PDB file of C-alpha atoms and ligand atoms in Angstrom:
ATOM      1  CA  MET A   1      21.676  -8.397 -17.606  1.00  0.00           C
ATOM      2  CA  ILE A   2      18.040  -8.838 -18.774  1.00  0.00           C
ATOM      3  CA  LYS A   3      16.876  -5.730 -20.492  1.00  0.00           C
ATOM      4  CA  ASN A   4      14.342  -3.759 -18.347  1.00  0.00           C
ATOM      5  CA  LYS A   5      14.823  -6.075 -15.372  1.00  0.00           C
ATOM      6  CA  LYS A   6      14.624  -3.963 -12.254  1.00  0.00           C
ATOM      7  CA  ILE A   7      17.619  -3.846  -9.884  1.00  0.00           C
ATOM      8  CA  ASN A   8      17.402  -4.015  -6.079  1.00  0.00           C
ATOM      9  CA  PHE A   9      19.059  -1.261  -4.081  1.00  0.00           C
ATOM     10  CA  GLN A  10      19.378  -0.372  -0.423  1.00  0.00           C
ATOM     11  CA  GLY A  11      21.355   2.254   1.441  1.00  0.00           C
ATOM     12  CA  THR A  12      21.597   5.531   3.308  1.00  0.00           C
ATOM     13  CA  ILE A  13      20.598   8.767   1.601  1.00  0.00           C
ATOM     14  CA  ILE A  14      23.505  11.235   1.538  1.00  0.00           C
ATOM     15  CA  SER A  15      21.632  13.869  -0.446  1.00  0.00           C
ATOM     16  CA  VAL A  16      18.200  14.900  -1.697  1.00  0.00           C
ATOM     17  CA  GLN A  17      18.516  17.543  -4.372  1.00  0.00           C
ATOM     18  CA  PRO A  18      16.373  18.666  -7.345  1.00  0.00           C
ATOM     19  CA  ARG A  19      16.706  16.563 -10.518  1.00  0.00           C
ATOM     20  CA  ILE A  20      16.889  19.047 -13.365  1.00  0.00           C
ATOM     21  CA  ARG A  21      17.932  19.101 -17.054  1.00  0.00           C
ATOM     22  CA  LEU A  22      19.215  22.432 -18.352  1.00  0.00           C
ATOM     23  CA  THR A  23      18.960  23.060 -22.077  1.00  0.00           C
ATOM     24  CA  ARG A  24      21.240  25.694 -23.418  1.00  0.00           C
ATOM     25  CA  SER A  25      21.184  27.244 -26.939  1.00  0.00           C
ATOM     26  CA  PHE A  26      24.049  29.753 -26.934  1.00  0.00           C
ATOM     27  CA  ASP A  27      22.759  32.574 -24.638  1.00  0.00           C
ATOM     28  CA  GLN A  28      19.263  31.099 -24.117  1.00  0.00           C
ATOM     29  CA  SER A  29      18.474  28.486 -21.465  1.00  0.00           C
ATOM     30  CA  SER A  30      15.508  26.605 -20.064  1.00  0.00           C
ATOM     31  CA  HIS A  31      14.941  24.048 -17.307  1.00  0.00           C
ATOM     32  CA  THR A  32      13.123  20.745 -17.305  1.00  0.00           C
ATOM     33  CA  TYR A  33      12.170  19.756 -13.729  1.00  0.00           C
ATOM     34  CA  LEU A  34      12.418  15.938 -13.640  1.00  0.00           C
ATOM     35  CA  GLY A  35      11.869  15.384  -9.912  1.00  0.00           C
ATOM     36  CA  PHE A  36      14.408  14.725  -7.206  1.00  0.00           C
ATOM     37  CA  LEU A  37      17.841  13.053  -7.061  1.00  0.00           C
ATOM     38  CA  LEU A  38      18.650  10.724  -4.200  1.00  0.00           C
ATOM     39  CA  ARG A  39      22.405  10.113  -3.716  1.00  0.00           C
ATOM     40  CA  ILE A  40      22.686   6.915  -1.813  1.00  0.00           C
ATOM     41  CA  LYS A  41      25.600   5.109  -0.086  1.00  0.00           C
ATOM     42  CA  GLY A  42      24.810   1.427  -0.084  1.00  0.00           C
ATOM     43  CA  GLU A  43      24.408  -1.680  -2.152  1.00  0.00           C
ATOM     44  CA  ILE A  44      23.307  -1.963  -5.811  1.00  0.00           C
ATOM     45  CA  VAL A  45      23.861  -4.838  -8.212  1.00  0.00           C
ATOM     46  CA  GLY A  46      25.720  -6.601  -5.388  1.00  0.00           C
ATOM     47  CA  GLU A  47      28.229  -3.793  -5.095  1.00  0.00           C
ATOM     48  CA  GLU A  48      28.882  -1.361  -2.237  1.00  0.00           C
ATOM     49  CA  ARG A  49      29.213   2.222  -3.586  1.00  0.00           C
ATOM     50  CA  GLU A  50      27.618   5.643  -3.971  1.00  0.00           C
ATOM     51  CA  PHE A  51      24.990   5.858  -6.660  1.00  0.00           C
ATOM     52  CA  THR A  52      22.119   8.257  -7.734  1.00  0.00           C
ATOM     53  CA  VAL A  53      18.499   7.391  -8.171  1.00  0.00           C
ATOM     54  CA  GLY A  54      15.848   9.729  -9.704  1.00  0.00           C
ATOM     55  CA  ILE A  55      12.321   9.875  -8.269  1.00  0.00           C
ATOM     56  CA  GLY A  56       9.318  11.996  -9.300  1.00  0.00           C
ATOM     57  CA  LYS A  57       7.917  14.892  -7.271  1.00  0.00           C
ATOM     58  CA  ALA A  58       4.823  12.919  -6.121  1.00  0.00           C
ATOM     59  CA  THR A  59       7.158  10.171  -4.690  1.00  0.00           C
ATOM     60  CA  GLN A  60       9.187  12.776  -2.812  1.00  0.00           C
ATOM     61  CA  GLU A  61       5.976  14.368  -1.486  1.00  0.00           C
ATOM     62  CA  LYS A  62       4.751  10.932  -0.305  1.00  0.00           C
ATOM     63  CA  HIS A  63       7.928   9.661   1.291  1.00  0.00           C
ATOM     64  CA  LYS A  64       9.551  13.006   2.364  1.00  0.00           C
ATOM     65  CA  PHE A  65      13.014  11.554   1.961  1.00  0.00           C
ATOM     66  CA  LYS A  66      15.836  13.425   3.697  1.00  0.00           C
ATOM     67  CA  TYR A  67      19.505  13.146   4.558  1.00  0.00           C
ATOM     68  CA  HIS A  68      20.478   9.968   6.356  1.00  0.00           C
ATOM     69  CA  ASP A  69      17.174   8.121   5.893  1.00  0.00           C
ATOM     70  CA  ILE A  70      17.802   4.432   5.096  1.00  0.00           C
ATOM     71  CA  ILE A  71      15.751   3.135   2.169  1.00  0.00           C
ATOM     72  CA  LYS A  72      15.364   0.277  -0.221  1.00  0.00           C
ATOM     73  CA  GLY A  73      13.669  -0.319  -3.602  1.00  0.00           C
ATOM     74  CA  LYS A  74      14.017  -1.354  -7.171  1.00  0.00           C
ATOM     75  CA  CYS A  75      15.097   0.679 -10.187  1.00  0.00           C
ATOM     76  CA  LEU A  76      16.232   0.678 -13.817  1.00  0.00           C
ATOM     77  CA  SER A  77      19.413   2.045 -15.389  1.00  0.00           C
ATOM     78  CA  VAL A  78      18.662   5.339 -17.254  1.00  0.00           C
ATOM     79  CA  LYS A  79      18.285   4.937 -21.042  1.00  0.00           C
ATOM     80  CA  ASN A  80      20.076   8.136 -21.957  1.00  0.00           C
ATOM     81  CA  PRO A  81      22.652   9.231 -19.387  1.00  0.00           C
ATOM     82  CA  ASN A  82      23.223  12.513 -21.346  1.00  0.00           C
ATOM     83  CA  LEU A  83      19.709  13.719 -20.437  1.00  0.00           C
ATOM     84  CA  GLU A  84      19.564  12.600 -16.801  1.00  0.00           C
ATOM     85  CA  PRO A  85      21.613  13.748 -13.810  1.00  0.00           C
ATOM     86  CA  VAL A  86      21.010  10.249 -12.220  1.00  0.00           C
ATOM     87  CA  GLU A  87      22.275   6.750 -12.931  1.00  0.00           C
ATOM     88  CA  TYR A  88      18.971   5.022 -12.174  1.00  0.00           C
ATOM     89  CA  TYR A  89      15.299   5.827 -12.294  1.00  0.00           C
ATOM     90  CA  LYS A  90      11.804   4.308 -12.681  1.00  0.00           C
ATOM     91  CA  VAL A  91      11.846   3.340  -8.962  1.00  0.00           C
ATOM     92  CA  SER A  92       9.252   1.029  -7.462  1.00  0.00           C
ATOM     93  CA  GLY A  93       8.763  -0.836  -4.161  1.00  0.00           C
ATOM     94  CA  LEU A  94      10.261   2.034  -2.169  1.00  0.00           C
ATOM     95  CA  GLU A  95      10.482   1.468   1.569  1.00  0.00           C
ATOM     96  CA  THR A  96      11.907   3.576   4.340  1.00  0.00           C
ATOM     97  CA  ILE A  97      13.838   1.323   6.693  1.00  0.00           C
ATOM     98  CA  ASN A  98      14.826   4.112   9.126  1.00  0.00           C
ATOM     99  CA  THR A  99      13.966   7.821   9.267  1.00  0.00           C
ATOM    100  CA  SER A 100      16.719  10.111  10.396  1.00  0.00           C
ATOM    101  CA  SER A 101      16.006  12.880  12.951  1.00  0.00           C
ATOM    102  CA  GLU A 102      19.513  14.265  12.521  1.00  0.00           C
ATOM    103  CA  GLN A 103      19.918  18.056  12.674  1.00  0.00           C
ATOM    104  CA  GLU A 104      22.909  20.106  12.041  1.00  0.00           C
ATOM    105  CA  GLU A 105      23.732  23.763  12.151  1.00  0.00           C
ATOM    106  CA  PRO A 106      23.903  24.818   8.471  1.00  0.00           C
ATOM    107  CA  PRO A 107      25.709  24.983   6.113  1.00  0.00           C
ATOM    108  CA  PRO A 108      24.997  22.508   4.626  1.00  0.00           C
ATOM    109  CA  TRP A 109      21.184  22.440   4.932  1.00  0.00           C
ATOM    110  CA  ILE A 110      20.104  18.794   5.502  1.00  0.00           C
ATOM    111  CA  ASP A 111      16.447  19.217   6.418  1.00  0.00           C
ATOM    112  CA  ASN A 112      13.507  18.355   4.050  1.00  0.00           C
ATOM    113  CA  PRO A 113      13.985  19.839   0.633  1.00  0.00           C
ATOM    114  CA  PRO A 114      11.409  22.359  -0.639  1.00  0.00           C
ATOM    115  CA  THR A 115       9.047  21.665  -3.574  1.00  0.00           C
ATOM    116  CA  LEU A 116      10.271  21.944  -7.186  1.00  0.00           C
ATOM    117  CA  GLU A 117       8.072  25.070  -7.500  1.00  0.00           C
ATOM    118  CA  GLU A 118      10.051  26.694  -4.696  1.00  0.00           C
ATOM    119  CA  TYR A 119      13.351  25.871  -6.345  1.00  0.00           C
ATOM    120  CA  ARG A 120      12.063  27.350  -9.563  1.00  0.00           C
ATOM    121  CA  GLU A 121      10.911  30.466  -7.784  1.00  0.00           C
ATOM    122  CA  ARG A 122      14.221  30.948  -5.878  1.00  0.00           C
ATOM    123  CA  GLU A 123      16.447  30.533  -8.999  1.00  0.00           C
ATOM    124  CA  HIS A 124      20.113  29.633  -8.753  1.00  0.00           C
ATOM    125  CA  ARG A 125      23.672  30.799  -9.071  1.00  0.00           C
ATOM    126  CA  ARG A 126      26.461  28.867 -10.646  1.00  0.00           C
ATOM    127  CA  LEU A 127      28.545  26.864  -8.140  1.00  0.00           C
ATOM    128  CA  SER A 128      32.104  25.678  -8.422  1.00  0.00           C
ATOM    129  CA  LYS A 129      32.206  21.935  -9.182  1.00  0.00           C
ATOM    130  CA  ARG A 130      34.983  21.520  -6.648  1.00  0.00           C
ATOM    131  CA  THR A 131      32.957  23.205  -3.909  1.00  0.00           C
ATOM    132  CA  TYR A 132      29.892  21.213  -4.808  1.00  0.00           C
ATOM    133  CA  ASN A 133      31.881  17.941  -4.522  1.00  0.00           C
ATOM    134  CA  SER A 134      33.697  18.885  -1.249  1.00  0.00           C
ATOM    135  CA  LYS A 135      30.984  20.859   0.664  1.00  0.00           C
ATOM    136  CA  CYS A 136      27.572  20.755  -1.025  1.00  0.00           C
ATOM    137  CA  ILE A 137      26.662  17.091  -1.592  1.00  0.00           C
ATOM    138  CA  PRO A 138      24.462  16.846   1.523  1.00  0.00           C
ATOM    139  CA  CYS A 139      22.899  20.271   0.997  1.00  0.00           C
ATOM    140  CA  ILE A 140      19.275  20.516  -0.215  1.00  0.00           C
ATOM    141  CA  TRP A 141      20.302  23.745  -2.106  1.00  0.00           C
ATOM    142  CA  GLY A 142      22.991  22.081  -4.222  1.00  0.00           C
ATOM    143  CA  CYS A 143      22.163  20.757  -7.718  1.00  0.00           C
ATOM    144  CA  CYS A 144      24.142  18.947 -10.406  1.00  0.00           C
ATOM    145  CA  MET A 145      22.172  19.379 -13.664  1.00  0.00           C
ATOM    146  CA  ALA A 146      22.454  17.345 -16.850  1.00  0.00           C
ATOM    147  CA  VAL A 147      23.099  19.942 -19.545  1.00  0.00           C
ATOM    148  CA  GLU A 148      22.066  19.576 -23.154  1.00  0.00           C
ATOM    149  CA  MET A 149      23.633  22.160 -25.503  1.00  0.00           C
ATOM    150  CA  ILE A 150      22.107  22.843 -28.877  1.00  0.00           C
ATOM    151  CA  ILE A 151      25.121  24.013 -30.859  1.00  0.00           C
ATOM    152  CA  ASP A 152      23.230  25.038 -34.010  1.00  0.00           C
ATOM    153  CA  GLN A 153      19.559  25.942 -33.713  1.00  0.00           C
ATOM    154  CA  TRP A 154      19.186  25.303 -37.510  1.00  0.00           C
ATOM    155  CA  ASN A 155      20.457  21.819 -36.931  1.00  0.00           C
ATOM    156  CA  PRO A 156      19.044  20.696 -33.581  1.00  0.00           C
ATOM    157  CA  ARG A 157      20.726  17.320 -33.869  1.00  0.00           C
ATOM    158  CA  ASN A 158      24.088  18.978 -33.408  1.00  0.00           C
ATOM    159  CA  LYS A 159      24.291  18.759 -29.590  1.00  0.00           C
ATOM    160  CA  GLN A 160      26.842  18.468 -26.830  1.00  0.00           C
ATOM    161  CA  PHE A 161      26.296  17.310 -23.228  1.00  0.00           C
ATOM    162  CA  ARG A 162      27.877  17.939 -19.907  1.00  0.00           C
ATOM    163  CA  THR A 163      27.003  18.543 -16.220  1.00  0.00           C
ATOM    164  CA  GLU A 164      26.953  21.907 -14.392  1.00  0.00           C
ATOM    165  CA  THR A 165      26.607  22.521 -10.678  1.00  0.00           C
ATOM    166  CA  PHE A 166      24.375  25.235  -9.083  1.00  0.00           C
ATOM    167  CA  CYS A 167      23.409  26.656  -5.706  1.00  0.00           C
ATOM    168  CA  TYR A 168      19.847  27.584  -4.849  1.00  0.00           C
ATOM    169  CA  GLY A 169      20.793  28.457  -1.243  1.00  0.00           C
ATOM    170  CA  PRO A 170      21.199  31.709   0.745  1.00  0.00           C
ATOM    171  CA  LYS A 171      23.629  34.120  -0.878  1.00  0.00           C
ATOM    172  CA  SER A 172      25.332  34.514   2.511  1.00  0.00           C
ATOM    173  CA  CYS A 173      26.435  30.855   2.637  1.00  0.00           C
ATOM    174  CA  GLU A 174      30.062  30.740   3.763  1.00  0.00           C
ATOM    175  CA  PHE A 175      30.851  27.693   1.553  1.00  0.00           C
ATOM    176  CA  TYR A 176      29.723  29.340  -1.693  1.00  0.00           C
ATOM    177  CA  LYS A 177      32.247  29.734  -4.457  1.00  0.00           C
ATOM    178  CA  SER A 178      31.091  30.550  -8.047  1.00  0.00           C
ATOM    179  CA  GLY A 179      33.912  28.956  -9.978  1.00  0.00           C
ATOM    180  CA  PRO A 180      34.666  30.091 -13.548  1.00  0.00           C
ATOM    181  CA  ASN A 181      32.042  31.634 -15.838  1.00  0.00           C
ATOM    182  CA  ARG A 182      30.251  29.034 -18.000  1.00  0.00           C
ATOM    183  CA  LYS A 183      31.134  28.980 -21.663  1.00  0.00           C
ATOM    184  CA  VAL A 184      28.557  27.738 -24.200  1.00  0.00           C
ATOM    185  CA  PRO A 185      29.660  26.629 -27.680  1.00  0.00           C
ATOM    186  CA  GLY A 186      27.755  27.820 -30.734  1.00  0.00           C
ATOM    187  CA  ARG A 187      27.803  27.753 -34.488  1.00  0.00           C
ATOM    188  CA  LYS A 188      31.067  28.135 -36.445  1.00  0.00           C
ATOM    189  CA  GLY A 189      33.220  27.899 -33.367  1.00  0.00           C
ATOM    190  CA  MET A 190      31.591  30.808 -31.582  1.00  0.00           C
ATOM    191  CA  VAL A 191      31.524  30.716 -27.804  1.00  0.00           C
ATOM    192  CA  TRP A 192      29.172  32.604 -25.419  1.00  0.00           C
ATOM    193  CA  GLU A 193      30.532  33.264 -21.933  1.00  0.00           C
ATOM    194  CA  GLU A 194      27.735  33.643 -19.381  1.00  0.00           C
ATOM    195  CA  PRO A 195      28.290  37.019 -17.585  1.00  0.00           C
ATOM    196  CA  ASP A 196      28.113  37.372 -13.766  1.00  0.00           C
ATOM    197  CA  TRP A 197      24.991  39.590 -14.090  1.00  0.00           C
ATOM    198  CA  VAL A 198      22.896  36.558 -15.082  1.00  0.00           C
ATOM    199  CA  ASP A 199      23.235  35.029 -11.583  1.00  0.00           C
ATOM    200  CA  GLU A 200      22.823  38.468  -9.943  1.00  0.00           C
ATOM    201  CA  GLU A 201      19.680  39.181 -11.825  1.00  0.00           C
ATOM    202  CA  ASN A 202      18.220  35.647 -11.284  1.00  0.00           C
ATOM    203  CA  THR A 203      18.553  35.865  -7.513  1.00  0.00           C
ATOM    204  CA  ALA A 204      18.005  39.597  -7.071  1.00  0.00           C
ATOM    205  CA  HIS A 205      14.531  38.914  -5.520  1.00  0.00           C
ATOM    206  CA  ARG A 206      16.118  37.164  -2.524  1.00  0.00           C
ATOM    207  CA  GLY A 207      17.856  38.838   0.423  1.00  0.00           C
ATOM    208  CA  LEU A 208      21.314  37.740   1.590  1.00  0.00           C
ATOM    209  CA  ASN A 209      20.021  35.235   4.116  1.00  0.00           C
ATOM    210  CA  GLU A 210      17.030  33.916   2.209  1.00  0.00           C
TER     211      GLU A 210
HETATM  212  S1  LIG B   1      27.070  26.815  -1.319  1.00  0.00           S
HETATM  213 FE1  LIG B   1      24.896  26.452  -1.678  1.00  0.00          FE
HETATM  214  S2  LIG B   1      24.713  24.230  -1.967  1.00  0.00           S
HETATM  215 FE2  LIG B   1      26.741  24.649  -0.984  1.00  0.00          FE
HETATM  216  S3  LIG B   1      26.311  24.451   1.236  1.00  0.00           S
HETATM  217 FE3  LIG B   1      26.079  26.576   0.641  1.00  0.00          FE
HETATM  218  S4  LIG B   1      23.883  26.834   0.301  1.00  0.00           S
HETATM  219 FE4  LIG B   1      24.299  24.668   0.188  1.00  0.00          FE
END
């Protein structure tokens, strides 16, 4: 493949979710809001499969992509998959071939996603990876983040990477399952286990059905 040669893709959107990188340093964490993740069922590099494409917030604002829209465009493979929750990014030539007017009784929520500012304001709870994969892929409130863990703050090159799944949705959602507490490795083999009160505190400003 020629380096930096854009790849054509086309397919049906099966989820629009926030595209976020979470940086953890033992018990500290911060978010980088990269834009939106489009999970697409369609064709890329001459292959039929599911794949993920990252777009910026201005592109989402312009196109208002949502579940079951059919789109096409060009993209590049991400340079560092550890730092991105998507396989492809730097999208151009985006076109909507068909806009879906599908509506479903939630959960999952499949309407237009909110802005990144709203996600940030809502905050999240951890979500079981199994529940995310079985129930939450179409939901605008689901999120699979790329996680960068700084193991030793005195040696920032000592890092590990993984993905973690979260829910930004109403706390009353019948599909929700938290899954096990997240464990974060630190210096000299130490491990910090994130307690349940972190999620409770983060989402305390929302009522059960918000
Ligand atoms: S658990 Fe969260 S992400 Fe999953 S369907 Fe419910 S609101 Fe959506």
